[in-house]
mmCIF file of C-alpha atoms in Angstrom:
data_model
loop_
_atom_site.group_PDB
_atom_site.id
_atom_site.type_symbol
_atom_site.label_atom_id
_atom_site.label_comp_id
_atom_site.label_asym_id
_atom_site.label_seq_id
_atom_site.Cartn_x
_atom_site.Cartn_y
_atom_site.Cartn_z
ATOM 1 C CA MET A 49 -36.393 3.455 42.862
ATOM 2 C CA SER A 50 -35.981 6.793 44.577
ATOM 3 C CA VAL A 51 -35.618 10.490 43.858
ATOM 4 C CA THR A 52 -33.894 12.488 46.613
ATOM 5 C CA ILE A 53 -33.682 16.276 46.740
ATOM 6 C CA ARG A 54 -30.945 18.114 48.688
ATOM 7 C CA PRO A 55 -29.389 21.609 48.583
ATOM 8 C CA TYR A 56 -26.779 21.953 45.838
ATOM 9 C CA GLN A 57 -23.390 22.767 47.415
ATOM 10 C CA GLY A 58 -25.112 24.550 50.309
ATOM 11 C CA GLY A 59 -26.654 27.178 48.027
ATOM 12 C CA PRO A 60 -30.198 28.067 46.979
ATOM 13 C CA GLU A 61 -30.215 25.527 44.127
ATOM 14 C CA TRP A 62 -31.193 21.853 44.381
ATOM 15 C CA GLU A 63 -29.407 18.597 43.564
ATOM 16 C CA VAL A 64 -31.514 15.714 42.279
ATOM 17 C CA ASP A 65 -30.207 12.221 43.191
ATOM 18 C CA ILE A 66 -31.935 9.470 41.190
ATOM 19 C CA ARG A 67 -31.416 5.753 41.981
ATOM 20 C CA ILE A 68 -33.091 3.209 39.695
ATOM 21 C CA GLU A 69 -32.986 -0.546 39.186
ATOM 22 C CA LEU A 70 -33.321 -1.015 35.414
ATOM 23 C CA PRO A 71 -35.387 -3.836 33.825
ATOM 24 C CA ASP A 72 -32.212 -5.756 33.030
ATOM 25 C CA GLY A 73 -31.305 -5.778 36.765
ATOM 26 C CA THR A 74 -28.521 -3.203 36.624
ATOM 27 C CA MET A 75 -28.491 -0.263 39.034
ATOM 28 C CA LYS A 76 -28.236 3.263 37.692
ATOM 29 C CA ARG A 77 -27.531 6.400 39.715
ATOM 30 C CA GLU A 78 -27.693 9.907 38.307
ATOM 31 C CA ARG A 79 -26.981 13.110 40.241
ATOM 32 C CA ARG A 80 -27.703 16.413 38.524
ATOM 33 C CA LYS A 81 -28.403 20.029 39.398
ATOM 34 C CA ALA A 82 -32.095 20.775 38.882
ATOM 35 C CA PRO A 83 -32.864 23.395 36.212
ATOM 36 C CA VAL A 84 -35.478 25.017 38.535
ATOM 37 C CA MET A 85 -35.049 26.919 41.808
ATOM 38 C CA SER A 86 -37.964 25.600 43.929
ATOM 39 C CA LYS A 87 -37.746 22.350 45.902
ATOM 40 C CA SER A 88 -41.116 21.108 44.643
ATOM 41 C CA GLY A 89 -40.166 21.976 41.071
ATOM 42 C CA ALA A 90 -36.858 20.116 41.464
ATOM 43 C CA LEU A 91 -38.731 17.071 42.745
ATOM 44 C CA ARG A 92 -41.142 17.106 39.804
ATOM 45 C CA TRP A 93 -38.213 17.487 37.386
ATOM 46 C CA GLY A 94 -36.418 14.545 39.049
ATOM 47 C CA GLN A 95 -39.493 12.321 38.805
ATOM 48 C CA ALA A 96 -39.880 13.198 35.111
ATOM 49 C CA ARG A 97 -36.211 12.398 34.568
ATOM 50 C CA GLU A 98 -36.707 9.062 36.345
ATOM 51 C CA ARG A 99 -39.560 8.140 33.979
ATOM 52 C CA GLU A 100 -37.430 9.147 30.978
ATOM 53 C CA ILE A 101 -34.610 6.841 32.081
ATOM 54 C CA LEU A 102 -37.035 3.945 32.551
ATOM 55 C CA ARG A 103 -38.497 4.477 29.078
ATOM 56 C CA THR A 104 -35.061 4.119 27.470
ATOM 57 C CA ASP A 105 -34.550 0.635 26.002
ATOM 58 C CA PRO A 106 -31.467 -0.762 27.793
ATOM 59 C CA THR A 107 -30.433 -2.710 24.688
ATOM 60 C CA GLU A 108 -30.509 0.448 22.592
ATOM 61 C CA ARG A 109 -28.621 2.326 25.306
ATOM 62 C CA GLN A 110 -25.997 -0.395 25.343
ATOM 63 C CA LYS A 111 -25.625 -0.240 21.569
ATOM 64 C CA LYS A 112 -24.937 3.486 21.760
ATOM 65 C CA GLU A 113 -22.389 3.084 24.531
ATOM 66 C CA VAL A 114 -20.391 0.150 23.114
ATOM 67 C CA VAL A 115 -17.791 1.171 20.504
ATOM 68 C CA PRO A 116 -15.012 -1.350 19.836
ATOM 69 C CA THR A 117 -11.391 -0.650 20.579
ATOM 70 C CA VAL A 118 -8.799 -0.706 17.817
ATOM 71 C CA THR A 119 -7.709 -4.153 19.021
ATOM 72 C CA GLU A 120 -11.290 -5.436 18.818
ATOM 73 C CA PHE A 121 -12.022 -3.910 15.414
ATOM 74 C CA ALA A 122 -8.734 -4.773 13.656
ATOM 75 C CA PRO A 123 -9.623 -8.452 12.905
ATOM 76 C CA ARG A 124 -13.007 -7.369 11.496
ATOM 77 C CA PHE A 125 -11.248 -4.832 9.285
ATOM 78 C CA LEU A 126 -8.687 -7.306 7.968
ATOM 79 C CA SER A 127 -11.209 -10.051 7.204
ATOM 80 C CA GLY A 128 -14.197 -7.946 6.210
ATOM 81 C CA TYR A 129 -12.314 -5.345 4.197
ATOM 82 C CA ALA A 130 -8.849 -6.441 3.047
ATOM 83 C CA GLU A 131 -9.565 -10.147 2.572
ATOM 84 C CA ALA A 132 -13.182 -9.711 1.435
ATOM 85 C CA ASN A 133 -12.061 -7.291 -1.282
ATOM 86 C CA ARG A 134 -9.537 -9.915 -2.440
ATOM 87 C CA GLN A 135 -6.521 -7.738 -1.961
ATOM 88 C CA LYS A 136 -3.204 -9.358 -2.803
ATOM 89 C CA PRO A 137 -1.571 -11.474 -0.078
ATOM 90 C CA SER A 138 1.343 -9.041 0.047
ATOM 91 C CA GLY A 139 -1.043 -6.134 0.666
ATOM 92 C CA ILE A 140 -2.932 -7.995 3.399
ATOM 93 C CA ALA A 141 0.343 -8.991 5.064
ATOM 94 C CA ALA A 142 1.544 -5.375 4.946
ATOM 95 C CA LYS A 143 -1.660 -4.175 6.646
ATOM 96 C CA LYS A 144 -1.364 -6.858 9.346
ATOM 97 C CA SER A 145 2.237 -5.880 9.994
ATOM 98 C CA ILE A 146 1.423 -2.166 10.250
ATOM 99 C CA ILE A 147 -1.506 -2.806 12.593
ATOM 100 C CA HIS A 148 0.420 -5.119 14.935
ATOM 101 C CA ILE A 149 3.696 -3.158 14.963
ATOM 102 C CA HIS A 150 2.605 0.481 14.801
ATOM 103 C CA LEU A 151 -1.071 0.756 15.809
ATOM 104 C CA LEU A 152 -2.015 -1.826 18.437
ATOM 105 C CA PRO A 153 0.893 -1.192 20.864
ATOM 106 C CA HIS A 154 -0.068 2.489 21.194
ATOM 107 C CA LEU A 155 -3.750 2.747 20.212
ATOM 108 C CA GLY A 156 -5.087 -0.770 20.688
ATOM 109 C CA TRP A 157 -6.718 -0.100 24.069
ATOM 110 C CA LYS A 158 -8.565 2.990 22.828
ATOM 111 C CA ARG A 159 -12.086 2.972 21.423
ATOM 112 C CA LEU A 160 -12.284 4.012 17.779
ATOM 113 C CA ASP A 161 -14.190 7.176 18.660
ATOM 114 C CA GLU A 162 -11.609 8.162 21.311
ATOM 115 C CA ILE A 163 -8.665 8.530 18.943
ATOM 116 C CA ASP A 164 -7.934 12.191 18.274
ATOM 117 C CA ASN A 165 -5.578 14.381 16.266
ATOM 118 C CA GLU A 166 -2.915 14.240 18.976
ATOM 119 C CA ASP A 167 -2.815 10.439 18.736
ATOM 120 C CA VAL A 168 -2.125 10.748 15.012
ATOM 121 C CA GLN A 169 0.664 13.248 15.640
ATOM 122 C CA GLN A 170 2.158 10.881 18.227
ATOM 123 C CA ILE A 171 2.416 8.205 15.529
ATOM 124 C CA LYS A 172 4.393 10.637 13.376
ATOM 125 C CA SER A 173 6.574 11.567 16.349
ATOM 126 C CA ARG A 174 7.397 7.956 17.226
ATOM 127 C CA MET A 175 8.357 7.320 13.593
ATOM 128 C CA LYS A 176 10.428 10.492 13.170
ATOM 129 C CA ASP A 177 13.471 8.473 12.130
ATOM 130 C CA ARG A 178 11.581 6.546 9.444
ATOM 131 C CA ALA A 179 11.173 7.571 5.803
ATOM 132 C CA PRO A 180 8.122 9.772 5.077
ATOM 133 C CA LYS A 181 6.720 7.146 2.721
ATOM 134 C CA THR A 182 6.902 4.522 5.496
ATOM 135 C CA VAL A 183 5.059 6.836 7.891
ATOM 136 C CA ASN A 184 2.434 7.559 5.229
ATOM 137 C CA ASN A 185 1.860 3.830 4.751
ATOM 138 C CA VAL A 186 0.969 3.539 8.452
ATOM 139 C CA LEU A 187 -1.285 6.606 8.350
ATOM 140 C CA SER A 188 -3.032 5.333 5.215
ATOM 141 C CA VAL A 189 -3.920 2.029 6.901
ATOM 142 C CA LEU A 190 -5.278 3.898 9.941
ATOM 143 C CA ASN A 191 -7.297 6.185 7.661
ATOM 144 C CA THR A 192 -8.763 3.227 5.749
ATOM 145 C CA LEU A 193 -9.609 1.468 9.022
ATOM 146 C CA PHE A 194 -11.527 4.542 10.227
ATOM 147 C CA ARG A 195 -13.363 5.017 6.927
ATOM 148 C CA THR A 196 -14.390 1.365 6.955
ATOM 149 C CA ALA A 197 -15.716 1.752 10.513
ATOM 150 C CA VAL A 198 -17.772 4.777 9.406
ATOM 151 C CA GLU A 199 -19.084 2.923 6.350
ATOM 152 C CA TRP A 200 -20.137 -0.006 8.546
ATOM 153 C CA LYS A 201 -21.785 2.414 11.035
ATOM 154 C CA VAL A 202 -19.469 1.297 13.832
ATOM 155 C CA ILE A 203 -18.741 4.992 14.492
ATOM 156 C CA PRO A 204 -20.786 7.939 13.228
ATOM 157 C CA ALA A 205 -17.912 9.953 11.747
ATOM 158 C CA MET A 206 -14.136 10.141 11.388
ATOM 159 C CA PRO A 207 -12.794 10.764 14.915
ATOM 160 C CA CYS A 208 -9.756 12.707 13.726
ATOM 161 C CA ARG A 209 -8.061 14.202 10.700
ATOM 162 C CA ILE A 210 -5.114 12.359 9.189
ATOM 163 C CA ARG A 211 -2.604 14.473 7.271
ATOM 164 C CA LEU A 212 0.074 12.644 5.302
ATOM 165 C CA LEU A 213 3.690 13.792 5.267
ATOM 166 C CA ARG A 214 5.195 15.396 2.217
ATOM 167 C CA VAL A 215 7.414 12.886 0.412
ATOM 168 C CA PRO A 216 10.450 14.575 -1.164
ATOM 169 C CA ARG A 217 11.446 13.624 -4.665
ATOM 170 C CA THR A 218 14.472 11.360 -4.754
ATOM 171 C CA GLU A 219 16.862 10.567 -7.542
ATOM 172 C CA MET A 220 16.154 7.145 -8.961
ATOM 173 C CA ARG A 221 19.188 4.866 -9.161
ATOM 174 C CA PHE A 222 19.727 2.714 -12.242
ATOM 175 C CA LEU A 223 22.633 0.934 -13.893
ATOM 176 C CA ASP A 224 24.236 2.697 -16.827
ATOM 177 C CA PHE A 225 24.830 0.703 -20.007
ATOM 178 C CA ASN A 226 28.386 -0.275 -19.034
ATOM 179 C CA GLU A 227 27.385 -1.374 -15.524
ATOM 180 C CA PHE A 228 24.549 -3.473 -16.884
ATOM 181 C CA GLU A 229 26.865 -5.257 -19.340
ATOM 182 C CA ARG A 230 29.272 -6.040 -16.511
ATOM 183 C CA LEU A 231 26.391 -7.458 -14.480
ATOM 184 C CA VAL A 232 25.169 -9.621 -17.376
ATOM 185 C CA GLY A 233 28.668 -11.035 -17.831
ATOM 186 C CA ALA A 234 29.037 -11.802 -14.132
ATOM 187 C CA ALA A 235 25.575 -13.377 -13.980
ATOM 188 C CA ALA A 236 26.440 -15.746 -16.817
ATOM 189 C CA ILE A 237 29.412 -16.944 -14.776
ATOM 190 C CA VAL A 238 27.326 -17.549 -11.629
ATOM 191 C CA ASP A 239 24.774 -19.903 -13.237
ATOM 192 C CA GLY A 240 21.935 -20.147 -15.743
ATOM 193 C CA ASN A 241 19.246 -19.023 -13.314
ATOM 194 C CA THR A 242 21.161 -15.856 -12.448
ATOM 195 C CA HIS A 243 21.809 -15.090 -16.118
ATOM 196 C CA LEU A 244 18.099 -15.386 -16.928
ATOM 197 C CA ILE A 245 17.020 -13.353 -13.893
ATOM 198 C CA VAL A 246 19.301 -10.446 -14.820
ATOM 199 C CA LEU A 247 18.173 -10.449 -18.460
ATOM 200 C CA LEU A 248 14.474 -10.853 -17.646
ATOM 201 C CA GLY A 249 14.697 -7.894 -15.282
ATOM 202 C CA GLY A 250 17.042 -5.689 -17.297
ATOM 203 C CA GLU A 251 15.945 -6.459 -20.880
ATOM 204 C CA ALA A 252 12.253 -7.347 -20.390
ATOM 205 C CA GLY A 253 11.407 -5.264 -17.307
ATOM 206 C CA LEU A 254 9.855 -8.079 -15.258
ATOM 207 C CA ARG A 255 9.329 -7.554 -11.538
ATOM 208 C CA CYS A 256 10.824 -10.042 -9.074
ATOM 209 C CA GLY A 257 7.493 -11.813 -8.490
ATOM 210 C CA GLU A 258 6.848 -11.950 -12.238
ATOM 211 C CA ILE A 259 10.226 -13.597 -12.839
ATOM 212 C CA MET A 260 9.537 -16.139 -10.094
ATOM 213 C CA ALA A 261 6.103 -17.012 -11.542
ATOM 214 C CA LEU A 262 7.181 -17.098 -15.211
ATOM 215 C CA GLU A 263 6.455 -20.414 -16.933
ATOM 216 C CA TRP A 264 7.684 -21.838 -20.217
ATOM 217 C CA ASP A 265 4.127 -21.738 -21.562
ATOM 218 C CA ASP A 266 4.248 -17.946 -21.236
ATOM 219 C CA LEU A 267 7.043 -17.781 -23.832
ATOM 220 C CA ASP A 268 6.900 -17.942 -27.611
ATOM 221 C CA LEU A 269 10.490 -18.377 -28.784
ATOM 222 C CA LYS A 270 9.627 -19.549 -32.305
ATOM 223 C CA ARG A 271 8.156 -16.325 -33.623
ATOM 224 C CA SER A 272 10.266 -13.381 -34.679
ATOM 225 C CA PRO A 273 10.563 -11.448 -32.537
ATOM 226 C CA ALA A 274 10.108 -13.846 -29.650
ATOM 227 C CA HIS A 275 7.917 -12.564 -26.843
ATOM 228 C CA VAL A 276 6.663 -13.281 -23.342
ATOM 229 C CA ILE A 277 3.165 -12.868 -21.925
ATOM 230 C CA VAL A 278 3.461 -11.687 -18.313
ATOM 231 C CA ARG A 279 0.355 -13.206 -16.704
ATOM 232 C CA ARG A 280 1.124 -13.735 -13.038
ATOM 233 C CA SER A 281 3.259 -12.826 -10.063
ATOM 234 C CA GLU A 282 4.305 -14.724 -6.937
ATOM 235 C CA TRP A 283 4.722 -13.601 -3.353
ATOM 236 C CA ARG A 284 5.622 -16.112 -0.616
ATOM 237 C CA GLY A 285 3.974 -18.985 -2.432
ATOM 238 C CA HIS A 286 0.853 -17.026 -3.424
ATOM 239 C CA VAL A 287 0.366 -16.676 -7.186
ATOM 240 C CA THR A 288 -1.667 -13.648 -8.243
ATOM 241 C CA GLU A 289 -2.132 -11.393 -11.253
ATOM 242 C CA PRO A 290 0.602 -8.822 -12.013
ATOM 243 C CA LYS A 291 0.722 -5.606 -10.009
ATOM 244 C CA SER A 292 -1.049 -3.661 -12.768
ATOM 245 C CA GLY A 293 -3.992 -6.076 -12.617
ATOM 246 C CA ARG A 294 -3.637 -7.178 -16.237
ATOM 247 C CA SER A 295 -1.302 -9.236 -18.410
ATOM 248 C CA ARG A 296 1.092 -7.678 -20.918
ATOM 249 C CA ARG A 297 3.075 -8.772 -23.959
ATOM 250 C CA VAL A 298 6.793 -7.975 -24.032
ATOM 251 C CA PRO A 299 8.966 -8.665 -27.117
ATOM 252 C CA LEU A 300 12.297 -10.249 -26.208
ATOM 253 C CA THR A 301 15.766 -9.071 -27.155
ATOM 254 C CA ARG A 302 17.854 -11.426 -29.257
ATOM 255 C CA ARG A 303 20.271 -11.940 -26.361
ATOM 256 C CA LEU A 304 17.470 -12.881 -23.955
ATOM 257 C CA THR A 305 15.934 -15.195 -26.552
ATOM 258 C CA ARG A 306 19.260 -17.009 -26.990
ATOM 259 C CA ALA A 307 19.717 -17.314 -23.223
ATOM 260 C CA LEU A 308 16.242 -18.822 -22.797
ATOM 261 C CA LYS A 309 16.961 -21.386 -25.489
ATOM 262 C CA VAL A 310 20.363 -22.242 -24.029
ATOM 263 C CA HIS A 311 19.072 -22.598 -20.468
ATOM 264 C CA GLY A 312 15.852 -24.377 -21.409
ATOM 265 C CA HIS A 313 15.101 -27.350 -19.160
ATOM 266 C CA LEU A 314 12.455 -29.927 -18.336
ATOM 267 C CA ARG A 315 12.808 -29.731 -14.547
ATOM 268 C CA GLY A 316 9.452 -28.009 -14.118
ATOM 269 C CA ALA A 317 6.993 -25.473 -15.464
ATOM 270 C CA ARG A 318 8.864 -22.463 -14.059
ATOM 271 C CA VAL A 319 11.576 -20.823 -16.149
ATOM 272 C CA VAL A 320 13.796 -20.185 -13.127
ATOM 273 C CA CYS A 321 13.647 -22.925 -10.513
ATOM 274 C CA ARG A 322 15.674 -25.218 -8.287
ATOM 275 C CA ASP A 323 17.349 -28.367 -9.547
ATOM 276 C CA ASP A 324 14.331 -30.369 -8.369
ATOM 277 C CA GLY A 325 11.962 -28.121 -10.347
ATOM 278 C CA LYS A 326 10.525 -26.330 -7.320
ATOM 279 C CA PRO A 327 10.161 -22.525 -7.442
ATOM 280 C CA LEU A 328 12.846 -20.210 -6.121
ATOM 281 C CA THR A 329 12.023 -17.963 -3.178
ATOM 282 C CA GLN A 330 12.340 -14.192 -3.384
ATOM 283 C CA LYS A 331 15.272 -14.333 -0.973
ATOM 284 C CA VAL A 332 17.129 -16.738 -3.263
ATOM 285 C CA VAL A 333 16.387 -14.680 -6.394
ATOM 286 C CA GLN A 334 17.631 -11.476 -4.778
ATOM 287 C CA GLY A 335 20.646 -13.317 -3.395
ATOM 288 C CA LEU A 336 21.659 -14.501 -6.867
ATOM 289 C CA VAL A 337 21.489 -10.948 -8.225
ATOM 290 C CA HIS A 338 23.531 -9.613 -5.272
ATOM 291 C CA ARG A 339 26.127 -12.328 -5.879
ATOM 292 C CA ALA A 340 26.442 -11.364 -9.544
ATOM 293 C CA ALA A 341 26.685 -7.679 -8.617
ATOM 294 C CA ARG A 342 29.559 -8.350 -6.212
ATOM 295 C CA LYS A 343 31.331 -10.354 -8.891
ATOM 296 C CA ALA A 344 30.846 -7.431 -11.302
ATOM 297 C CA GLY A 345 32.214 -4.934 -8.767
ATOM 298 C CA LEU A 346 28.891 -3.093 -8.376
ATOM 299 C CA THR A 347 27.761 -1.566 -5.092
ATOM 300 C CA ASP A 348 24.055 -1.399 -5.980
ATOM 301 C CA SER A 349 21.994 -4.430 -6.903
ATOM 302 C CA GLY A 350 18.545 -5.960 -6.711
ATOM 303 C CA VAL A 351 15.870 -7.118 -9.127
ATOM 304 C CA HIS A 352 13.975 -3.827 -8.940
ATOM 305 C CA LEU A 353 17.161 -1.960 -9.864
ATOM 306 C CA LEU A 354 17.172 -4.049 -13.049
ATOM 307 C CA ARG A 355 13.607 -2.944 -13.786
ATOM 308 C CA HIS A 356 14.523 0.705 -13.217
ATOM 309 C CA SER A 357 17.453 0.219 -15.569
ATOM 310 C CA PHE A 358 15.170 -1.324 -18.220
ATOM 311 C CA CYS A 359 12.849 1.703 -18.204
ATOM 312 C CA SER A 360 15.736 4.183 -18.016
ATOM 313 C CA HIS A 361 17.593 2.599 -20.930
ATOM 314 C CA LEU A 362 14.450 2.689 -23.077
ATOM 315 C CA ALA A 363 13.987 6.395 -22.308
ATOM 316 C CA MET A 364 17.647 7.129 -23.051
ATOM 317 C CA ARG A 365 17.293 5.352 -26.391
ATOM 318 C CA GLY A 366 14.319 7.561 -27.280
ATOM 319 C CA ALA A 367 11.356 5.245 -26.615
ATOM 320 C CA SER A 368 8.031 7.030 -26.105
ATOM 321 C CA ALA A 369 6.403 7.259 -22.691
ATOM 322 C CA LYS A 370 3.436 5.214 -23.905
ATOM 323 C CA ALA A 371 5.682 2.397 -25.168
ATOM 324 C CA ILE A 372 7.587 2.250 -21.875
ATOM 325 C CA GLN A 373 4.306 2.202 -19.943
ATOM 326 C CA GLU A 374 3.011 -0.777 -21.929
ATOM 327 C CA LEU A 375 6.267 -2.747 -21.754
ATOM 328 C CA ALA A 376 6.783 -2.148 -18.025
ATOM 329 C CA GLY A 377 3.129 -2.689 -17.122
ATOM 330 C CA HIS A 378 2.728 0.610 -15.299
ATOM 331 C CA ARG A 379 -0.847 1.169 -14.143
ATOM 332 C CA ASP A 380 -0.784 4.811 -15.235
ATOM 333 C CA LEU A 381 1.449 7.119 -17.218
ATOM 334 C CA THR A 382 2.574 9.193 -14.239
ATOM 335 C CA THR A 383 4.814 6.337 -13.106
ATOM 336 C CA THR A 384 6.444 6.169 -16.528
ATOM 337 C CA GLN A 385 7.079 9.908 -16.540
ATOM 338 C CA MET A 386 9.698 9.383 -13.830
ATOM 339 C CA TYR A 387 12.022 8.189 -16.554
ATOM 340 C CA MET A 388 11.265 10.615 -19.377
ATOM 341 C CA HIS A 389 13.709 13.317 -18.249
ATOM 342 C CA LEU A 390 16.390 10.855 -19.390
ATOM 343 C CA SER A 391 15.150 10.961 -22.983
ATOM 344 C CA PRO A 392 17.317 13.243 -25.148
ATOM 345 C CA ALA A 393 14.845 12.802 -27.998
ATOM 346 C CA ALA A 394 12.059 14.296 -25.893
ATOM 347 C CA LEU A 395 14.144 17.377 -25.097
ATOM 348 C CA GLU A 396 15.187 17.854 -28.704
ATOM 349 C CA ASP A 397 11.615 17.458 -29.931
ATOM 350 C CA ALA A 398 10.463 20.042 -27.390
ATOM 351 C CA ILE A 399 12.821 22.646 -28.869
ATOM 352 C CA ARG A 400 11.773 21.708 -32.409
ATOM 353 C CA LEU A 401 8.235 22.732 -31.456
ATOM 354 C CA LEU A 402 9.565 26.277 -31.035
ATOM 355 C CA ASP A 403 11.219 26.089 -34.458
ATOM 356 C CA GLY A 404 7.903 25.013 -35.953
ATOM 357 C CA ASP A 405 9.615 22.674 -38.422
ATOM 358 C CA GLY A 406 7.076 19.884 -37.828
ATOM 359 C CA HIS A 407 9.708 17.186 -37.344
ATOM 360 C CA GLY A 408 9.069 16.515 -33.634
ATOM 361 C CA THR A 409 6.714 14.001 -32.146
ATOM 362 C CA ASN A 410 3.178 15.042 -31.331
ATOM 363 C CA ARG A 411 2.778 17.711 -28.663
ATOM 364 C CA GLY A 412 1.028 15.320 -26.268
ATOM 365 C CA GLU A 413 4.175 13.264 -25.795
ATOM 366 C CA ILE A 414 6.246 16.330 -25.021
ATOM 367 C CA VAL A 415 3.758 17.357 -22.354
ATOM 368 C CA GLU A 416 3.955 13.848 -20.900
ATOM 369 C CA ALA A 417 7.735 14.068 -20.733
ATOM 370 C CA ALA A 418 7.730 17.442 -19.040
ATOM 371 C CA GLY A 419 5.326 16.828 -16.151
ATOM 372 C CA THR A 420 7.182 14.224 -14.121
ATOM 373 C CA GLU A 421 6.058 12.969 -10.746
ATOM 374 C CA ASN A 422 7.509 10.533 -8.246
ATOM 375 C CA PRO A 423 4.660 8.129 -7.409
ATOM 376 C CA SER A 424 5.020 4.756 -5.720
ATOM 377 C CA HIS A 425 6.257 2.192 -8.195
#
């Protein structure tokens, strides 16, 4: 251990050079300008500083200095946050993909507390050709990762501010009544699975994963009207609850009821499945719908387009926002309101409120129809 005093840059001030071997065997050197002008005062200050360094617990000092990099913290975040909170497999996979594709290549080597606002802006810049919603998905994962690190006391505070991009409203595509009928006819020609998929999506509003996971035990075709209980969804072999987090009951149209009876089989528990009874993959389900769409002469296709069409057709026929929400299994009413501008009944009832004739629906439903948003669906 030593404390050396020398003139600071040739001037009247003094530099204190402290060399210490710490209890853990590591060497520490610290050179600082003394806060006093006299040589003896600088020496006393240096000796006091030496004692202060020796009093510091090296293990505590190490804890303060060691902050994990993004690469080091990412596995802890995925297992301790996403998986521990029992997020859906699709959500966990999306987070893994975002971290490995967009975050680790550019930020992985940085400590969590070193990431600043410019780093966040660089993410936006690199993704300038991607849709705003895609960019926001990446930023949201980064934001959640930081907040988890703060909650776990890995870092003391958020190291930067993350501002999401504005997502412009887009027109939602759906099949009109004529296009949907053409698709149903083409699907019936393709095969029974395709016919059921198109009707389950377009006349019952089931999501792709819900169609894949649908079992015969979920159907009651003997009652009038027949109905289905949507209890589960499938993603890449993982069966989970529906997206809304709860089951729902959907009455079936007469055409869908007939199709289910006609295409009934004993190959397996699933309603749509392979010839050997095994489940269809999402790629196969989407491929069948695309095939039917081509046969029908349609340029747009996909299972989710069928679901959009289901909600849009209900709104165009005058169904209430609340009814559409329940049938589609929307988590909140704001999602359903995307479709309500299509409802002529809602517009007519709004004008009747001005007439004061009392024949419109209750005012709450008109307010619901007017305030549309474009949330993720």
